[in-house]
C-alpha cells in the first residue's frame, strides 16, 4: 500500500513515482477525458435500469434517475474545480487518495479512499467479467439449448481476454479504446431500445404490470436497493485519476469532458430505462437481455438486433474493466516498478505481467464463485460510489473554497452530504439484506446469475 502523502506535492515533480510516470502519464486532451468518463459511467449496467424501475415505479424511478444525474454532474464538476485549485496552488494531485488527504488534512482519509477505491475497482472488475460471461451464456443457451458449457467456463474465457488487454501499459494508452467504448454504448443502447419496443408490442410479451411489492417494508427495501444501483450506475470514483491523464494545465478541460459524457448519459440512460420497464414492467430482470431472451420460450425480439447488441456490449465491457483497473495497476506499479528503467524493460515488464495477470485472475475467480450481478451493483453503489461521488466532492469543495455558511452553495453542498449519507446507510443495509436473501438461491460456482 502507498505511503500517506505529505501536505504538499510539487506540481510536476513525480519523476521517481512509477505509478504516475508509467500508468497515469499526463498527455491527454479534454476529449480524451470525455472518452474515459463515458467509459467509466456509461456501461452495460444501464441494462439493469428496467430492473431498477421495477423497485421504484415510473414516477419515483424517473425522479431518482434525474436527481442522481444532476447531483453527480454537480459533484464531478466541483471535484474538477478543487483539483484545478490545488494545481494553481502548486499541488497537482493525480490520485483521489492524495487529494482527499491533502484538502482534509487527515492521514486516515488517505486510507479510507484507497480502501473504497480498491473495493469499487475490484467490484467493477468482478461485475464486468460476470456480465460479459452471462451475456455470452444467454446467446449460447439460445442458439444451443442443450449445450454443456457452464457459466464459469465463459468466465474463464472472458478472464483470459481481460488478461491480454490488461497489459496495455498506461491509462492514456486506452484513449482509443475509450472512444470505441463511447460509440459502442450508443450502438447497443439503440439496439436494446429497439428490441424492447418490439418485445413490448409482441404477442408473446408478458402482461405489463407496473405494481410495486405488496408490503410496505418490501417496497422500502426494494426502493433503497434500486437507489443504490442507480448510484453505482452513475458512479465513477476515479475522476482525479482521469483528470490526471490530461496534459497540464487542466483548467476547464474536465468540464468539457463532463458535458460530452452527460450528453451520452441522457440518451442511453433514459431510453434504456423507459423502453425496458415499459416492455416488461415488474417482470424485468436485472439484465434486460434475460427478459428479451427468456430461458423458457422464444426470443421476444429479432436476433438481428439482440446479437449485435451483445457483441457491442462484450467489446465495451473490456474497455470498462480496463479503465477501472488502472487504479489497481497504478498502486501495484508504484511499488513494483523501477522508474529509472524503461517502461518496457525486462525489470518492469515481468512484474507488470505477473501482477496484472493475478489481479484479473482474482476478479474472474470471484465472479465465477459468487455470481450476484444486480446485488453486487447495489452493494458497490451504497458502500463505494455514494461516499466517493455524492459526499466527498461537496466536502472537498467546502474545505477548499470555504464558501460562507450563509451562502446557497454551502447549504446545497451540506444538504447533499447529509441526504446521501443517509441514503448510503439505508442502501447499504437494504443491499446487503438482499444479497443475504439471494445467497440462499444458489450454490458456489452456480451456472445461474442471481439478483
mmCIF file of N, CA and C in Angstrom, residues 47 134-144 192 195-196 199 204-206 279-280 283-285 287-311 313:
data_model
loop_
_atom_site.group_PDB
_atom_site.id
_atom_site.type_symbol
_atom_site.label_atom_id
_atom_site.label_comp_id
_atom_site.label_asym_id
_atom_site.label_seq_id
_atom_site.Cartn_x
_atom_site.Cartn_y
_atom_site.Cartn_z
ATOM 1 N N UNK A 47 -28.344 -1.763 -18.551
ATOM 2 C CA UNK A 47 -29.310 -2.830 -18.811
ATOM 3 C C UNK A 47 -30.034 -3.247 -17.533
ATOM 4 N N UNK A 134 -22.183 -13.744 -18.595
ATOM 5 C CA UNK A 134 -23.620 -14.003 -18.620
ATOM 6 C C UNK A 134 -24.201 -13.697 -19.990
ATOM 7 N N UNK A 135 -23.732 -12.625 -20.610
ATOM 8 C CA UNK A 135 -24.245 -12.254 -21.923
ATOM 9 C C UNK A 135 -23.899 -13.309 -22.970
ATOM 10 N N UNK A 136 -22.669 -13.823 -22.907
ATOM 11 C CA UNK A 136 -22.300 -14.907 -23.829
ATOM 12 C C UNK A 136 -23.146 -16.143 -23.542
ATOM 13 N N UNK A 137 -23.367 -16.423 -22.263
ATOM 14 C CA UNK A 137 -24.158 -17.590 -21.890
ATOM 15 C C UNK A 137 -25.596 -17.480 -22.393
ATOM 16 N N UNK A 138 -26.159 -16.265 -22.330
ATOM 17 C CA UNK A 138 -27.528 -16.070 -22.813
ATOM 18 C C UNK A 138 -27.621 -16.408 -24.301
ATOM 19 N N UNK A 139 -26.673 -15.910 -25.077
ATOM 20 C CA UNK A 139 -26.665 -16.220 -26.514
ATOM 21 C C UNK A 139 -26.414 -17.703 -26.755
ATOM 22 N N UNK A 140 -25.471 -18.259 -26.015
ATOM 23 C CA UNK A 140 -25.134 -19.678 -26.171
ATOM 24 C C UNK A 140 -26.357 -20.556 -25.872
ATOM 25 N N UNK A 141 -27.068 -20.225 -24.797
ATOM 26 C CA UNK A 141 -28.251 -21.009 -24.417
ATOM 27 C C UNK A 141 -29.353 -20.893 -25.460
ATOM 28 N N UNK A 142 -29.427 -19.731 -26.097
ATOM 29 C CA UNK A 142 -30.471 -19.537 -27.104
ATOM 30 C C UNK A 142 -30.161 -20.338 -28.366
ATOM 31 N N UNK A 143 -28.923 -20.263 -28.826
ATOM 32 C CA UNK A 143 -28.558 -20.945 -30.070
ATOM 33 C C UNK A 143 -28.230 -22.419 -29.868
ATOM 34 N N UNK A 144 -27.882 -22.790 -28.630
ATOM 35 C CA UNK A 144 -27.567 -24.185 -28.331
ATOM 36 C C UNK A 144 -28.217 -24.568 -27.008
ATOM 37 N N UNK A 192 -30.856 -2.208 -28.070
ATOM 38 C CA UNK A 192 -31.663 -2.748 -26.968
ATOM 39 C C UNK A 192 -32.988 -2.017 -26.865
ATOM 40 N N UNK A 195 -35.152 -3.328 -29.546
ATOM 41 C CA UNK A 195 -35.579 -4.681 -29.203
ATOM 42 C C UNK A 195 -36.674 -4.666 -28.140
ATOM 43 N N UNK A 196 -36.556 -3.784 -27.148
ATOM 44 C CA UNK A 196 -37.571 -3.695 -26.093
ATOM 45 C C UNK A 196 -38.905 -3.202 -26.646
ATOM 46 N N UNK A 199 -40.348 -6.085 -28.440
ATOM 47 C CA UNK A 199 -40.788 -7.086 -27.461
ATOM 48 C C UNK A 199 -42.072 -6.659 -26.775
ATOM 49 N N UNK A 204 -46.216 -12.348 -27.758
ATOM 50 C CA UNK A 204 -45.677 -13.224 -26.710
ATOM 51 C C UNK A 204 -45.162 -12.451 -25.503
ATOM 52 N N UNK A 205 -45.315 -11.138 -25.541
ATOM 53 C CA UNK A 205 -44.810 -10.305 -24.455
ATOM 54 C C UNK A 205 -45.556 -10.605 -23.151
ATOM 55 N N UNK A 206 -44.870 -10.541 -22.021
ATOM 56 C CA UNK A 206 -45.560 -10.746 -20.744
ATOM 57 C C UNK A 206 -46.567 -9.633 -20.487
ATOM 58 N N UNK A 279 -41.702 -2.357 -21.503
ATOM 59 C CA UNK A 279 -41.895 -3.660 -22.142
ATOM 60 C C UNK A 279 -42.153 -4.774 -21.142
ATOM 61 N N UNK A 280 -41.485 -4.738 -19.973
ATOM 62 C CA UNK A 280 -41.528 -5.889 -19.065
ATOM 63 C C UNK A 280 -42.093 -5.578 -17.683
ATOM 64 N N UNK A 283 -41.740 -7.531 -14.213
ATOM 65 C CA UNK A 283 -41.082 -8.808 -14.537
ATOM 66 C C UNK A 283 -39.703 -8.578 -15.143
ATOM 67 N N UNK A 284 -39.249 -7.333 -15.159
ATOM 68 C CA UNK A 284 -37.940 -7.015 -15.723
ATOM 69 C C UNK A 284 -36.835 -7.695 -14.917
ATOM 70 N N UNK A 285 -35.901 -8.321 -15.627
ATOM 71 C CA UNK A 285 -34.769 -8.985 -14.994
ATOM 72 C C UNK A 285 -33.653 -7.968 -14.699
ATOM 73 N N UNK A 287 -30.774 -8.032 -15.773
ATOM 74 C CA UNK A 287 -30.157 -7.790 -17.072
ATOM 75 C C UNK A 287 -31.263 -7.923 -18.104
ATOM 76 N N UNK A 288 -31.641 -6.842 -18.769
ATOM 77 C CA UNK A 288 -32.794 -6.856 -19.651
ATOM 78 C C UNK A 288 -32.626 -7.845 -20.805
ATOM 79 N N UNK A 289 -31.391 -8.252 -21.104
ATOM 80 C CA UNK A 289 -31.189 -9.272 -22.129
ATOM 81 C C UNK A 289 -31.861 -10.583 -21.744
ATOM 82 N N UNK A 290 -31.886 -10.884 -20.439
ATOM 83 C CA UNK A 290 -32.554 -12.097 -19.977
ATOM 84 C C UNK A 290 -34.053 -12.012 -20.203
ATOM 85 N N UNK A 291 -34.599 -10.795 -20.160
ATOM 86 C CA UNK A 291 -36.022 -10.608 -20.453
ATOM 87 C C UNK A 291 -36.287 -10.762 -21.947
ATOM 88 N N UNK A 292 -35.366 -10.284 -22.766
ATOM 89 C CA UNK A 292 -35.533 -10.370 -24.214
ATOM 90 C C UNK A 292 -35.331 -11.787 -24.733
ATOM 91 N N UNK A 293 -34.484 -12.559 -24.043
ATOM 92 C CA UNK A 293 -34.209 -13.943 -24.428
ATOM 93 C C UNK A 293 -34.522 -14.854 -23.248
ATOM 94 N N UNK A 294 -35.812 -15.057 -22.935
ATOM 95 C CA UNK A 294 -36.178 -15.875 -21.775
ATOM 96 C C UNK A 294 -35.709 -17.317 -21.948
ATOM 97 N N UNK A 295 -35.377 -17.956 -20.823
ATOM 98 C CA UNK A 295 -34.886 -19.331 -20.876
ATOM 99 C C UNK A 295 -35.944 -20.285 -21.413
ATOM 100 N N UNK A 296 -37.196 -20.042 -21.036
ATOM 101 C CA UNK A 296 -38.285 -20.904 -21.483
ATOM 102 C C UNK A 296 -39.183 -20.122 -22.427
ATOM 103 N N UNK A 297 -38.909 -20.231 -23.696
ATOM 104 C CA UNK A 297 -39.738 -19.518 -24.664
ATOM 105 C C UNK A 297 -38.906 -18.946 -25.787
ATOM 106 N N UNK A 298 -39.604 -18.308 -26.729
ATOM 107 C CA UNK A 298 -38.953 -17.747 -27.899
ATOM 108 C C UNK A 298 -38.410 -16.357 -27.591
ATOM 109 N N UNK A 299 -37.432 -15.953 -28.379
ATOM 110 C CA UNK A 299 -36.909 -14.593 -28.265
ATOM 111 C C UNK A 299 -38.026 -13.604 -28.537
ATOM 112 N N UNK A 300 -38.084 -12.540 -27.765
ATOM 113 C CA UNK A 300 -39.167 -11.562 -27.902
ATOM 114 C C UNK A 300 -38.802 -10.424 -28.852
ATOM 115 N N UNK A 301 -37.622 -10.506 -29.439
ATOM 116 C CA UNK A 301 -37.188 -9.503 -30.417
ATOM 117 C C UNK A 301 -36.279 -10.205 -31.424
ATOM 118 N N UNK A 302 -36.130 -9.649 -32.603
ATOM 119 C CA UNK A 302 -35.286 -10.295 -33.616
ATOM 120 C C UNK A 302 -33.846 -10.455 -33.140
ATOM 121 N N UNK A 303 -33.281 -11.623 -33.391
ATOM 122 C CA UNK A 303 -31.884 -11.840 -33.016
ATOM 123 C C UNK A 303 -30.943 -10.946 -33.827
ATOM 124 N N UNK A 304 -31.438 -10.426 -34.942
ATOM 125 C CA UNK A 304 -30.629 -9.493 -35.724
ATOM 126 C C UNK A 304 -30.380 -8.194 -34.954
ATOM 127 N N UNK A 305 -31.195 -7.917 -33.949
ATOM 128 C CA UNK A 305 -30.969 -6.785 -33.062
ATOM 129 C C UNK A 305 -30.193 -7.201 -31.821
ATOM 130 N N UNK A 306 -30.575 -8.351 -31.262
ATOM 131 C CA UNK A 306 -30.015 -8.757 -29.981
ATOM 132 C C UNK A 306 -28.560 -9.198 -30.110
ATOM 133 N N UNK A 307 -28.246 -9.964 -31.140
ATOM 134 C CA UNK A 307 -26.880 -10.486 -31.282
ATOM 135 C C UNK A 307 -25.844 -9.367 -31.428
ATOM 136 N N UNK A 308 -26.030 -8.405 -32.350
ATOM 137 C CA UNK A 308 -25.036 -7.317 -32.398
ATOM 138 C C UNK A 308 -24.994 -6.492 -31.118
ATOM 139 N N UNK A 309 -26.145 -6.348 -30.430
ATOM 140 C CA UNK A 309 -26.145 -5.619 -29.161
ATOM 141 C C UNK A 309 -25.244 -6.314 -28.154
ATOM 142 N N UNK A 310 -25.321 -7.642 -28.102
ATOM 143 C CA UNK A 310 -24.489 -8.402 -27.171
ATOM 144 C C UNK A 310 -23.013 -8.296 -27.557
ATOM 145 N N UNK A 311 -22.723 -8.341 -28.843
ATOM 146 C CA UNK A 311 -21.344 -8.216 -29.301
ATOM 147 C C UNK A 311 -20.782 -6.841 -28.922
ATOM 148 N N UNK A 313 -21.828 -4.943 -26.542
ATOM 149 C CA UNK A 313 -21.752 -4.929 -25.082
ATOM 150 C C UNK A 313 -20.478 -5.608 -24.595
#
